GROMACS .gro file of C-alpha atoms in nm:
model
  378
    1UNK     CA    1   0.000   0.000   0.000
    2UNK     CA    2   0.278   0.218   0.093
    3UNK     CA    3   0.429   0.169  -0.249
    4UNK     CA    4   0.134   0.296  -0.423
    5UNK     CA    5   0.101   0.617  -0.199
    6UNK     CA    6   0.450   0.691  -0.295
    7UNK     CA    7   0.381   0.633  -0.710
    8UNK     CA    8   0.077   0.822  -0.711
    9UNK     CA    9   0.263   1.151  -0.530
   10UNK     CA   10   0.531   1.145  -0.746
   11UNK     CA   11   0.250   1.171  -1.074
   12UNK     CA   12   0.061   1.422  -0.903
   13UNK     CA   13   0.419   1.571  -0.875
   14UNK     CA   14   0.518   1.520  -1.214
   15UNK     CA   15   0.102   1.688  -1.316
   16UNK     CA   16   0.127   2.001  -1.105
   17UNK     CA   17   0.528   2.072  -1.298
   18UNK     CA   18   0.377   2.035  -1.670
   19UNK     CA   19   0.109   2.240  -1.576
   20UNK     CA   20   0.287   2.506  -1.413
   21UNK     CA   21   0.545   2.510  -1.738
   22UNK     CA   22   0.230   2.523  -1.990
   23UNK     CA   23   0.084   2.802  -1.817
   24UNK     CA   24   0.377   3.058  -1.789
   25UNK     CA   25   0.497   3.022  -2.119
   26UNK     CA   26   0.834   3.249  -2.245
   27UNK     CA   27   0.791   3.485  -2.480
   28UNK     CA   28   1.012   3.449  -2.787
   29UNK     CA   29   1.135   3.837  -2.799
   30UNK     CA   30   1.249   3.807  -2.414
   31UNK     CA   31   1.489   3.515  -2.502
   32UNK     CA   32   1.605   3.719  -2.803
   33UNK     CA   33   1.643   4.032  -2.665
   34UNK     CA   34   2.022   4.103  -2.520
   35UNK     CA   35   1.990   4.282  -2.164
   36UNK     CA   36   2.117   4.583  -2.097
   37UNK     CA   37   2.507   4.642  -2.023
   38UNK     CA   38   2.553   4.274  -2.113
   39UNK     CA   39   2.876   4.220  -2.294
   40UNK     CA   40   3.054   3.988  -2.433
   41UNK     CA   41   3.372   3.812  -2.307
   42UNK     CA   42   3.678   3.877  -2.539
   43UNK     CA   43   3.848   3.615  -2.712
   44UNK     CA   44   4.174   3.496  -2.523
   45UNK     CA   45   4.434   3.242  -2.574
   46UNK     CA   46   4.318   3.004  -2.340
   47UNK     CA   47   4.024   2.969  -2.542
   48UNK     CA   48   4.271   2.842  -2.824
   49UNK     CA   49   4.582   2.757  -2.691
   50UNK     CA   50   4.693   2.474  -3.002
   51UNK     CA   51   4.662   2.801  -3.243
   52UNK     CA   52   4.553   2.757  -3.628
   53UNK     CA   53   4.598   2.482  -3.850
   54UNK     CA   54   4.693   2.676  -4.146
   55UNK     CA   55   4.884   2.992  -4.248
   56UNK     CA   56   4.571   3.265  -4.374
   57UNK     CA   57   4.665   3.595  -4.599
   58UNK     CA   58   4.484   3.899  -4.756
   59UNK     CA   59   4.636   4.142  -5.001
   60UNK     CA   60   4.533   4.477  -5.132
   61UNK     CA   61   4.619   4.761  -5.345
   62UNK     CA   62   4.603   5.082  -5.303
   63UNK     CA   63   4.639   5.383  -5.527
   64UNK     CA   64   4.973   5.624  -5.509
   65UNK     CA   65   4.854   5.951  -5.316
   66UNK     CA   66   4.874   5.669  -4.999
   67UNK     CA   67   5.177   5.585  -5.034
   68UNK     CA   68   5.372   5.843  -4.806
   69UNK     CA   69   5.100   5.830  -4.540
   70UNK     CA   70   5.073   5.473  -4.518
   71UNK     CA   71   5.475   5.465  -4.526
   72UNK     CA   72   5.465   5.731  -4.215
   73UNK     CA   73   5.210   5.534  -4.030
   74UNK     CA   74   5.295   5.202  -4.104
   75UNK     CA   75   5.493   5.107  -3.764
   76UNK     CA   76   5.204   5.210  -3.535
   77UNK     CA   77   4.970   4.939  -3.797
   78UNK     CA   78   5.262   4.684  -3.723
   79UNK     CA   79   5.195   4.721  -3.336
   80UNK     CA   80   4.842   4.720  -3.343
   81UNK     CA   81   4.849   4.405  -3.523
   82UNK     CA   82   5.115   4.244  -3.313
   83UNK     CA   83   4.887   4.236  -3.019
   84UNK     CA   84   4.680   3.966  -3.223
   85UNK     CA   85   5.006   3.811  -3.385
   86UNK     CA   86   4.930   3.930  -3.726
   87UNK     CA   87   5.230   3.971  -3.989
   88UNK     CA   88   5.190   4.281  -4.218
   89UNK     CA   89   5.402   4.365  -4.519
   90UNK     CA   90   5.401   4.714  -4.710
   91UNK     CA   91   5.533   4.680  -5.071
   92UNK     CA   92   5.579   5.040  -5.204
   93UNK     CA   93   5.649   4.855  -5.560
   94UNK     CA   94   5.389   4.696  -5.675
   95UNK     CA   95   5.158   4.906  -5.437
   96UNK     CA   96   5.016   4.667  -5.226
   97UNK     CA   97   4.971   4.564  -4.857
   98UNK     CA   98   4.926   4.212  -4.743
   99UNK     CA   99   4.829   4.038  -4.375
  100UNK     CA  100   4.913   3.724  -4.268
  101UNK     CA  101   4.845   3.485  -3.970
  102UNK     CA  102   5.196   3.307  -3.763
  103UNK     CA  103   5.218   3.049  -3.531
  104UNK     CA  104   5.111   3.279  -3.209
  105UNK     CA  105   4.826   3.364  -3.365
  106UNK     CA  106   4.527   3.184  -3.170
  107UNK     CA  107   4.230   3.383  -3.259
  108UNK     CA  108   4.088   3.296  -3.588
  109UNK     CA  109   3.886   3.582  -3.663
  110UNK     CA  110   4.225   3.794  -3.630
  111UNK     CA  111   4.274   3.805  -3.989
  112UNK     CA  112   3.953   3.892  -4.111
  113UNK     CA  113   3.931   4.249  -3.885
  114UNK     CA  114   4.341   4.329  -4.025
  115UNK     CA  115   4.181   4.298  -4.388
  116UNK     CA  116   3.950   4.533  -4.326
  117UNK     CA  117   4.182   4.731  -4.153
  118UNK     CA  118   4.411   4.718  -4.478
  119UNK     CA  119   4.119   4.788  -4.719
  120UNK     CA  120   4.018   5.095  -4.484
  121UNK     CA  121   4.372   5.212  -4.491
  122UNK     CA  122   4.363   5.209  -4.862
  123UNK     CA  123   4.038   5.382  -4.924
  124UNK     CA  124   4.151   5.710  -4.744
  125UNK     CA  125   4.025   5.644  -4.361
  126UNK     CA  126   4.263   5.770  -4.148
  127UNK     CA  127   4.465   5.513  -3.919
  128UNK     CA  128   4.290   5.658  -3.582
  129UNK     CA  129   3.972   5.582  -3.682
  130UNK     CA  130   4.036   5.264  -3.917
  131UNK     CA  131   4.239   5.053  -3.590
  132UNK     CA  132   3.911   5.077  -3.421
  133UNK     CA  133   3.794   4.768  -3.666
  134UNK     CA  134   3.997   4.551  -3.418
  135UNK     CA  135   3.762   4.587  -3.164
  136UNK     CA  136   3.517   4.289  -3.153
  137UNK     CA  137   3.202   4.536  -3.120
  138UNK     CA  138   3.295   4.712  -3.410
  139UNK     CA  139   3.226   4.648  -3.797
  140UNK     CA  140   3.309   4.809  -4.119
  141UNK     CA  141   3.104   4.849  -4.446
  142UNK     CA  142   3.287   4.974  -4.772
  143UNK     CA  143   2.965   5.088  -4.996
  144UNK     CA  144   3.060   5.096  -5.361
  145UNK     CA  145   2.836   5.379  -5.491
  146UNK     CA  146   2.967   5.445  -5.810
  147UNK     CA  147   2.783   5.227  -6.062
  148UNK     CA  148   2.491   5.345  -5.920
  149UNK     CA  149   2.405   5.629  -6.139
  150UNK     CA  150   2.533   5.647  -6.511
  151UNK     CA  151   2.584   5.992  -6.572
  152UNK     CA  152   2.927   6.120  -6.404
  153UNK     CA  153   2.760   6.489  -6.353
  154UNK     CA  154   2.445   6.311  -6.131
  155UNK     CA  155   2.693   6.128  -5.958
  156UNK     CA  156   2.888   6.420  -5.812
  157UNK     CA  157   2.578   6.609  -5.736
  158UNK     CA  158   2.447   6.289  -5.519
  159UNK     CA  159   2.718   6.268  -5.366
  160UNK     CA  160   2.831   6.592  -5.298
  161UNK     CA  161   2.434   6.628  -5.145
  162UNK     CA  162   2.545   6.334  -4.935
  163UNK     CA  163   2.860   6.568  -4.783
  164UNK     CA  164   2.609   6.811  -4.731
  165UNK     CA  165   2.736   7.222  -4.692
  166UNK     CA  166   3.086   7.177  -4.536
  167UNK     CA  167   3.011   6.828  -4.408
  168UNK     CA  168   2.681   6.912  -4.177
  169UNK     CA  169   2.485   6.632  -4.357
  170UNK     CA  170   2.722   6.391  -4.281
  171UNK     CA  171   2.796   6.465  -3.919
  172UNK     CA  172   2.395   6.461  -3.854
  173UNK     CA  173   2.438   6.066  -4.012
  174UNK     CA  174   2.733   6.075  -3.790
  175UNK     CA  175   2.571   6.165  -3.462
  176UNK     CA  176   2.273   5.969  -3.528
  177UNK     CA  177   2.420   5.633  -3.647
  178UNK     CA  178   2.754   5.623  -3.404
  179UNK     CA  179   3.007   5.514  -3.689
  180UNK     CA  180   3.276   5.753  -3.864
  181UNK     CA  181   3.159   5.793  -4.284
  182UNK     CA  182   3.411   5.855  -4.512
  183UNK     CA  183   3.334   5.955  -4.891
  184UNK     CA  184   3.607   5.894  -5.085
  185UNK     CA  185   3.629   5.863  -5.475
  186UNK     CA  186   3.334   5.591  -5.601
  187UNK     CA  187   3.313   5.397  -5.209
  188UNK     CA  188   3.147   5.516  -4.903
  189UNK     CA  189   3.363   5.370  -4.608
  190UNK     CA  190   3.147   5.355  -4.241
  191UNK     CA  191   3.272   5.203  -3.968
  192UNK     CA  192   3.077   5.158  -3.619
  193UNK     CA  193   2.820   4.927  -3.509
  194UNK     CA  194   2.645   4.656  -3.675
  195UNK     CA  195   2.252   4.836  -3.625
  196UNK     CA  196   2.423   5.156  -3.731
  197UNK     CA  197   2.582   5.018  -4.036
  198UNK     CA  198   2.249   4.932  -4.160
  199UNK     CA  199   2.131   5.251  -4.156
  200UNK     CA  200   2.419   5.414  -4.295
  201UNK     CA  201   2.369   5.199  -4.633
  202UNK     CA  202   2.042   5.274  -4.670
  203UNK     CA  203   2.135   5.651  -4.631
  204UNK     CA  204   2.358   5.597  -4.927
  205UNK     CA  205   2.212   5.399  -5.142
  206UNK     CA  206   1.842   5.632  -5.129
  207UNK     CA  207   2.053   5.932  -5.164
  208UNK     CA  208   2.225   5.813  -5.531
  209UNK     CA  209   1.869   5.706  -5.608
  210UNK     CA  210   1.811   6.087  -5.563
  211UNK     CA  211   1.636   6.037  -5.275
  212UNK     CA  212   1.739   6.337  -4.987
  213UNK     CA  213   1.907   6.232  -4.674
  214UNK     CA  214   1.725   6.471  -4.490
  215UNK     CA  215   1.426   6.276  -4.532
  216UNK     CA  216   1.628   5.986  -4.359
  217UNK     CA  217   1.805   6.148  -4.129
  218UNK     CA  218   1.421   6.365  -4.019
  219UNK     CA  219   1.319   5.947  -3.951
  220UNK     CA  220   1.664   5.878  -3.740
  221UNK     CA  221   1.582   6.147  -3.547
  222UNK     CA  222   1.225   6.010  -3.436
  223UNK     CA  223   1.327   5.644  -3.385
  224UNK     CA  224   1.594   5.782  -3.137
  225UNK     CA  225   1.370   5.950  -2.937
  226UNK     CA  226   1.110   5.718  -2.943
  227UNK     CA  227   1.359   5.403  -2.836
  228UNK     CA  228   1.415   5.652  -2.499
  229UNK     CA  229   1.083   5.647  -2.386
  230UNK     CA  230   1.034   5.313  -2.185
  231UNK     CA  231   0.623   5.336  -2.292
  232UNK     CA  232   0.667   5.338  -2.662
  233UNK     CA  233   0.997   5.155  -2.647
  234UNK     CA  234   0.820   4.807  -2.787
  235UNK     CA  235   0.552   4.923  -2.974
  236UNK     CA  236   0.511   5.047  -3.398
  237UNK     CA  237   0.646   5.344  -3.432
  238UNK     CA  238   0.444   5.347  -3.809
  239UNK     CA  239   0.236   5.619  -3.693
  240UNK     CA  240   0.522   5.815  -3.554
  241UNK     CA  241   0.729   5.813  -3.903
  242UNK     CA  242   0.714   6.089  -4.163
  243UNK     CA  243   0.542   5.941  -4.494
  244UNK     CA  244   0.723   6.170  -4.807
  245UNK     CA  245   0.530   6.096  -5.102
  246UNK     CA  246   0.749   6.107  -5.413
  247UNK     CA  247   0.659   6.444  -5.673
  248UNK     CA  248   0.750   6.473  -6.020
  249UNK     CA  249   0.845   6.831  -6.010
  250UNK     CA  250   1.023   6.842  -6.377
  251UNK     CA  251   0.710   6.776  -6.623
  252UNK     CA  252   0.772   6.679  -6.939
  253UNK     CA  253   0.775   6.932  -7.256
  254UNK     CA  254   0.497   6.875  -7.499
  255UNK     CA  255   0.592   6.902  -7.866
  256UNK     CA  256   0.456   7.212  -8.048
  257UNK     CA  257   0.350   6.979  -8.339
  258UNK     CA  258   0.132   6.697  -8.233
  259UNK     CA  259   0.067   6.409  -8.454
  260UNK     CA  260  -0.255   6.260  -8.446
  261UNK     CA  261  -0.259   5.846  -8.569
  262UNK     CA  262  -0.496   5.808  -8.802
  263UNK     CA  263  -0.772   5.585  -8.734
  264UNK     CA  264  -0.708   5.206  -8.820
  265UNK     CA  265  -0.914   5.078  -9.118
  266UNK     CA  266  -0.866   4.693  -9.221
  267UNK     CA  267  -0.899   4.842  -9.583
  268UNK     CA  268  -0.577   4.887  -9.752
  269UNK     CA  269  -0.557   5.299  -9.876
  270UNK     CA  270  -0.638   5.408 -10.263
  271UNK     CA  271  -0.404   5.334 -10.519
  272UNK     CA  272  -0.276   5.689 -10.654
  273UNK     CA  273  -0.426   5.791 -10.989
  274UNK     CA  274  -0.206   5.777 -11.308
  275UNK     CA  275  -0.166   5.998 -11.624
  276UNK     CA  276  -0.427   5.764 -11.850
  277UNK     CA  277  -0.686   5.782 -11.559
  278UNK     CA  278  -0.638   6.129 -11.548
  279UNK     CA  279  -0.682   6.211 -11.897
  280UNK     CA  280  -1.009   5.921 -11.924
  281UNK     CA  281  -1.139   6.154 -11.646
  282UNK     CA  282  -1.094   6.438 -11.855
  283UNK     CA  283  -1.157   6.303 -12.217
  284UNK     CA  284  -0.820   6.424 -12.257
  285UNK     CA  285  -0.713   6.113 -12.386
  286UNK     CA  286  -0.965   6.040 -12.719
  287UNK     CA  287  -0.809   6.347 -12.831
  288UNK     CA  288  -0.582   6.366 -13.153
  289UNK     CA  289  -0.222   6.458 -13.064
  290UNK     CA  290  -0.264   6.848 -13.272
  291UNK     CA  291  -0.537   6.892 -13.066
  292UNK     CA  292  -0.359   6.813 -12.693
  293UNK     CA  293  -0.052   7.019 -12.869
  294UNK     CA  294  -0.329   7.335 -12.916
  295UNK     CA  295  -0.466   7.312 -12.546
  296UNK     CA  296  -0.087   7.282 -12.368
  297UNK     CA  297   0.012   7.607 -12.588
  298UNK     CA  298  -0.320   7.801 -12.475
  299UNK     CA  299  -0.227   7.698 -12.056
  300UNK     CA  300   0.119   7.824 -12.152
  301UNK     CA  301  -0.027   8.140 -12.287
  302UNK     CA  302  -0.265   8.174 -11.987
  303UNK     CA  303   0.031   8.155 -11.738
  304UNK     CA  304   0.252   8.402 -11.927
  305UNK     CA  305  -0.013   8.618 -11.976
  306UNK     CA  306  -0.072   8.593 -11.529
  307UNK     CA  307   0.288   8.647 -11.453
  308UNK     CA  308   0.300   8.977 -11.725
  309UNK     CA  309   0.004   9.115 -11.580
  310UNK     CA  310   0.188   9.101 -11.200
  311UNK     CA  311   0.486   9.206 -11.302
  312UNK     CA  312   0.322   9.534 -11.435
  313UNK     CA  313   0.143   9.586 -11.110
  314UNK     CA  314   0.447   9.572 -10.910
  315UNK     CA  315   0.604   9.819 -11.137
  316UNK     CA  316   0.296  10.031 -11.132
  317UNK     CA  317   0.334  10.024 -10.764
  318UNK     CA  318   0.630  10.298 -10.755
  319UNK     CA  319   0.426  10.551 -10.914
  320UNK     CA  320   0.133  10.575 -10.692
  321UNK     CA  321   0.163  10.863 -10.449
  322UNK     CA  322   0.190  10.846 -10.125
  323UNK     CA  323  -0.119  10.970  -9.927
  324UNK     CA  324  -0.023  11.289  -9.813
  325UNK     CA  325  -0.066  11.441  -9.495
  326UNK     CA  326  -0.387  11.685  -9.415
  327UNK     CA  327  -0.273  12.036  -9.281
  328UNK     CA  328  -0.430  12.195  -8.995
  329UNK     CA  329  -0.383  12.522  -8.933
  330UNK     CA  330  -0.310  12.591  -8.567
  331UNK     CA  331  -0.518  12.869  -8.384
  332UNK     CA  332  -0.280  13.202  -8.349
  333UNK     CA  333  -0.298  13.327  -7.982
  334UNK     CA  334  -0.537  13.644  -7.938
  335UNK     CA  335  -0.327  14.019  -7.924
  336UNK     CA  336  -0.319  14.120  -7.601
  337UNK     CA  337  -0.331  14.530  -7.529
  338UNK     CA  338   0.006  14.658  -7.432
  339UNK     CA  339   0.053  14.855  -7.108
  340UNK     CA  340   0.257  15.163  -7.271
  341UNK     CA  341   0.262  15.332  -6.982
  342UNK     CA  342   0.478  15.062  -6.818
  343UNK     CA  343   0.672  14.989  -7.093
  344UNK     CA  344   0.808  15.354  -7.071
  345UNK     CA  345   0.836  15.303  -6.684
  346UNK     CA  346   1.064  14.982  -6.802
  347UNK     CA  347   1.298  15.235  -7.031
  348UNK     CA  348   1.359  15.504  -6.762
  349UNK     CA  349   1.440  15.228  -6.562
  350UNK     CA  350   1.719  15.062  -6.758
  351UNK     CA  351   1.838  15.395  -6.866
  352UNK     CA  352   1.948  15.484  -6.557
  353UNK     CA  353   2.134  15.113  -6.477
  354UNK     CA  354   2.358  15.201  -6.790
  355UNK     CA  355   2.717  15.370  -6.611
  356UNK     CA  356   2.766  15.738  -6.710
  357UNK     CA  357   2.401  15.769  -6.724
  358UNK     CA  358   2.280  16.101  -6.541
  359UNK     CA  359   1.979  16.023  -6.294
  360UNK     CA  360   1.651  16.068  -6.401
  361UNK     CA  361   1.452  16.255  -6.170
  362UNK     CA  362   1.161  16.096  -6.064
  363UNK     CA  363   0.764  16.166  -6.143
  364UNK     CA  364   0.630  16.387  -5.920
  365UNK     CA  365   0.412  16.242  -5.664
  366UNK     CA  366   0.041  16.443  -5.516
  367UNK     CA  367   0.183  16.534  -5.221
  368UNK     CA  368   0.462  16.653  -5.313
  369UNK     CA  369   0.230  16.915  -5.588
  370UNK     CA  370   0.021  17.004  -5.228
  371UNK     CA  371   0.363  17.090  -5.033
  372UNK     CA  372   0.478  17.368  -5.341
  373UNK     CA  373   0.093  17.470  -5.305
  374UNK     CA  374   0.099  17.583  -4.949
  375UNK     CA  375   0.469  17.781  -4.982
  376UNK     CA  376   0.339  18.009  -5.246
  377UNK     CA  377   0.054  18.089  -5.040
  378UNK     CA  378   0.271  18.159  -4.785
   0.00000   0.00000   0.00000
């Protein structure tokens, strides 16, 4: 009995478990999801210690205006790839620079970050920013932009729109994404994070499909505040994100002359008429040859006599008188009376301005006539 008790417990047991892991079940974006300030542990030599099997090598060119700054930095690459036991060789000859694994080396993905280092070195990144590729948490992402768009005068205005006015586009992708951009010939070299990679190429690529970054970078800009806010953090941001619609600004030119297709008949078209119909239409043709000679020498006539009788009107045409002009006679202005007695006022006057002159005495006034009056009666 005892033996049973204990067998039917341990079902019960075994019941209540299943149940319990059936009715909390784990959501599939919690076990993807990476927690926060997790990070992962680097790559040592314990985790190897036998090394590699086999001897690895990259090689790359690059052109001749790197030459003397690769050959000044060259022994600072050398030492950042001795930590990981990487061989480099510069040859300034052929132009080419070429990595290489060695016995130390125990981690395998070594070589693959030095030949991106190499290929950044080549395409202009400076050596600062291109040793960061050694890092595990950092990726590179050479974007080759220049088969894009055919025409070479496009081309330089897409990607001089990508630069932005003295760089400010490209330090706004800068900011936003978290990796370093470099444009640099036909490529587009980013380095920086794996999420912001991603971003950075699609950048690039809308932008030479004349697309403007600001449009992108407006939608960057929302998505980073949005993945702040705890609340809206795992939900669609759809509603939040700009929608440009795409305009067709340029329309196209109509021609001045249109032409109009003709309507489609299953009827092939008339057969043009010859000389013998024409002259059967006419009766032309049951005429005896003096006859058709008589009626071709009276057209003749007909047009000579047309063309004589415009050639005389033309010529008539420089003897026919202009129309000439009617006169009108303009109204004289009306006399006006002259004021003699102030043009002899005017005389005295300008008599007197003349030098040498002697002074006119002036008109005697009415009071002066009543002053002489009263001394003689005195």
């Amino acid at each position: 009995m005892a033996s049973s008790t204990k067998g039917s417990s341990v079902k019960e047991t075994q019941k209540e478990t299943r149940f319990k892991k059936t009715a909390e079940p784990v959501a599939d974006a919690e076990l993807l999801t990476v927690p926060e300030g997790w990070k992962e542990p680097g790559f040592t030599k314990d985790d190897n210690p036998r090394g590699l099997l086999e001897e690895s090598s990259f090689a790359t060119l690059f052109p001749k205006y790197r030459e003397a700054y690769l050959k000044e930095c060259w022994p600072l690459v050398e030492k950042a790839l001795g930590e990981t036991h990487i061989k480099g060789t510069l040859d300034l000859i052929e132009g080419s620079v070429t990595v290489s694994t060695t016995k130390k080396t125990f981690d395998p993905y070594a070589i693959v970050r030095a030949r991106d280092l190499i290929k950044l070195l080549a395409r202009s990144v400076p050596f600062e920013q291109a040793v960061r590729i050694l890092q595990d948490d950092v990726a590179c992402d050479i974007i080759k932009v220049g088969t894009v768009v055919r025409n070479r005068e496009r081309f330089v205005k897409r990607r001089q729109r990508l630069i932005g006015p003295k760089g400010s586009t490209l330090k706004a992708l800068e900011l936003l994404t978290n990796c370093y951009v470099m444009v640099q010939g036909n490529t587009v070299s980013a380095l920086g994070p794996f999420s912001g990679l991603k971003e950075v190429r699609k950048v690039v690529m809308d932008t030479m499909k004349n697309i403007h970054p600001i449009y992108n970078i407006k939608a960057l800009m929302i998505k980073q505040e949005l993945s702040r806010d705890a609340e809206l953090k795992n939900q669609s941001w759809e509603r939040f994100l700009p929608r440009f619609r795409q305009k067709n600004v340029s329309k196209r030119r109509e021609p001045q002359k249109k032409s109009k297709k003709k309507e489609y008949t299953p009827f092939p078209p008339q057969p043009p008429e010859s000389k013998v119909d024409r002259e059967l239409a006419s009766g032309e043709f049951f005429l005896q040859e003096t006859e058709k000679k008589r009626m071709k020498l009276q057209e003749v006539k007909a047009k000579q006599a047309e063309q004589v009788s415009k050639r005389q009107e033309e010529r008539k045409k420089a003897f026919v008188p202009p129309k000439e002009k009617v006169f009108v006679q303009k109204s004289l202005p009306k006399e006006e009376k002259l004021d003699i007695e102030a043009l002899k006022v005017k005389v005295k006057k300008a008599k007197t301005k003349k030098l040498g002159a002697p002074p006119i005495p002036a008109p005697p006034t009415p009071l002066d006539k009543k002053k002489k009056k009263k001394r003689g009666e005195l």
